Amino acid sequence: MRRVHQLLLTFVLLPFAMKAQQPATLTRDIANKLAALPLKCLELEYPYKTGIVFTDSSLASAPKNYHPAFYGCFDWHSSVHGHWMLVRLLKMFPDLDRAEEIKSKLANHLSENNIKIEQQLFQSADNKSFERIYGWSWLLQLQNELQSWNDPLGKTLSKNLKPLANQFSTSYIQFLDKLVYPIRVGEHTNLAFGLCLAWDYAIASNDEALKKSIHDAAIKFYYNDKNAPITWEPGGYDFLSPSLEEADLMRRVLPLTDYRKWIYQFLPGLFEKEIKVLEVAKVKDRTDGKLVHLDGLNLSRTWCLEGIAATAGKNQQAISDLAKKHRDAGLQQVFSGNYAGEHWLASFAVYMLTVEKQP
């Protein structure tokens, strides 16, 4: 059976391997295989990891009762970006094999009533910070995808989701106004990654208040940073690079000339002839939900490095080569067969392959 599984992985990933000498791109065949992963868990209620605060017994029930839209795929944020991924793939490949099934599930999950119930939880005093920052940001990314989908279903679902997106936009502005220090971690509460997704939503939605709030926070927290301690990375549970995500945010908010001056001082090790930092992350146990984070780190490092290579104006080939090493390592694990990684890694792969890298 192990040999059969290895052969299956080779078949699934062959299109990626064939493109090893150029940036990987999505094909319809690969999109079909990727879409199957969130479809496998979108309505799988258990196992489920909740992070809500129980102030009384009213929430002591099945997660589906208080998360009727996003109850599958192990946790709330993974369900959200699973929905995002399916929308993005449908927009790119409207003729996906399971397109009608995807549309049906999206319509059922993202109904107006379901979103109202989801919104109630975030309106309660005890859970107003639930899924801050990661889940908030992916929800905004989902709304960004829906509102730019030229399809009647997309317009309906965008309208349904808009109240929750508006709530998160307001919550972000309030939070950033109170935040004294940046959150420099490699997991869900990483501030820079969340602000990247929120920034892209703000730009597309003409949300000027959110855009200003993110810009001001980025300048306040990161503009004077120099010589990032990137040699300390990764941490054992990281799926985001604190240093590279910061660079990815500043690439968005700074004018190109200012960004180049900033990045040369922030990550000087990337602009040496031989880059000696950021070895590909390794995982010894892919059944461990925390250790498998490092497979995601290889994918998230890839999109950050590709963004730097596209904008920094120096050492492009060496940075691109480093990105390719991470990309190849990360893509090889998307179809690992272990639920600990499969319930979320496909979303990272799709984001990496499709996110805009140009300034």
mmCIF file of N, CA, C and O in Angstrom, residues 9 15 41 95-96 171 212 233 340 347 350:
data_model
loop_
_atom_site.group_PDB
_atom_site.id
_atom_site.type_symbol
_atom_site.label_atom_id
_atom_site.label_comp_id
_atom_site.label_asym_id
_atom_site.label_seq_id
_atom_site.Cartn_x
_atom_site.Cartn_y
_atom_site.Cartn_z
ATOM 1 N N LEU A 9 0.995 9.790 -5.373
ATOM 2 C CA LEU A 9 1.523 11.128 -5.149
ATOM 3 C C LEU A 9 2.348 11.590 -6.334
ATOM 4 O O LEU A 9 2.291 12.752 -6.748
ATOM 5 N N PRO A 15 2.654 17.217 -12.678
ATOM 6 C CA PRO A 15 2.613 18.514 -13.361
ATOM 7 C C PRO A 15 3.458 19.577 -12.671
ATOM 8 O O PRO A 15 4.039 20.431 -13.331
ATOM 9 N N CYS A 41 -13.421 17.838 3.527
ATOM 10 C CA CYS A 41 -13.602 18.159 4.952
ATOM 11 C C CYS A 41 -14.555 19.315 5.219
ATOM 12 O O CYS A 41 -14.819 19.630 6.379
ATOM 13 N N ASP A 95 -15.099 25.381 -15.275
ATOM 14 C CA ASP A 95 -15.536 24.044 -15.688
ATOM 15 C C ASP A 95 -14.902 22.938 -14.844
ATOM 16 O O ASP A 95 -14.727 21.809 -15.326
ATOM 17 N N LEU A 96 -14.561 23.225 -13.601
ATOM 18 C CA LEU A 96 -14.046 22.187 -12.713
ATOM 19 C C LEU A 96 -14.992 20.988 -12.684
ATOM 20 O O LEU A 96 -16.215 21.150 -12.794
ATOM 21 N N SER A 171 -13.403 46.044 13.557
ATOM 22 C CA SER A 171 -12.656 45.450 14.669
ATOM 23 C C SER A 171 -11.156 45.607 14.468
ATOM 24 O O SER A 171 -10.411 45.856 15.425
ATOM 25 N N LYS A 212 -5.926 53.068 5.717
ATOM 26 C CA LYS A 212 -5.139 54.033 6.488
ATOM 27 C C LYS A 212 -4.670 53.419 7.810
ATOM 28 O O LYS A 212 -3.527 53.613 8.226
ATOM 29 N N GLU A 233 15.146 31.894 12.693
ATOM 30 C CA GLU A 233 13.998 31.192 12.141
ATOM 31 C C GLU A 233 14.426 29.885 11.486
ATOM 32 O O GLU A 233 15.552 29.794 10.964
ATOM 33 N N ALA A 340 -3.784 16.110 9.200
ATOM 34 C CA ALA A 340 -3.200 17.225 9.949
ATOM 35 C C ALA A 340 -2.690 18.319 9.020
ATOM 36 O O ALA A 340 -2.724 19.503 9.357
ATOM 37 N N SER A 347 -4.834 25.256 0.587
ATOM 38 C CA SER A 347 -5.118 26.695 0.519
ATOM 39 C C SER A 347 -3.834 27.495 0.411
ATOM 40 O O SER A 347 -3.755 28.474 -0.351
ATOM 41 N N VAL A 350 -2.533 27.124 -3.182
ATOM 42 C CA VAL A 350 -3.270 27.944 -4.139
ATOM 43 C C VAL A 350 -2.919 29.420 -3.962
ATOM 44 O O VAL A 350 -2.728 30.149 -4.946
#
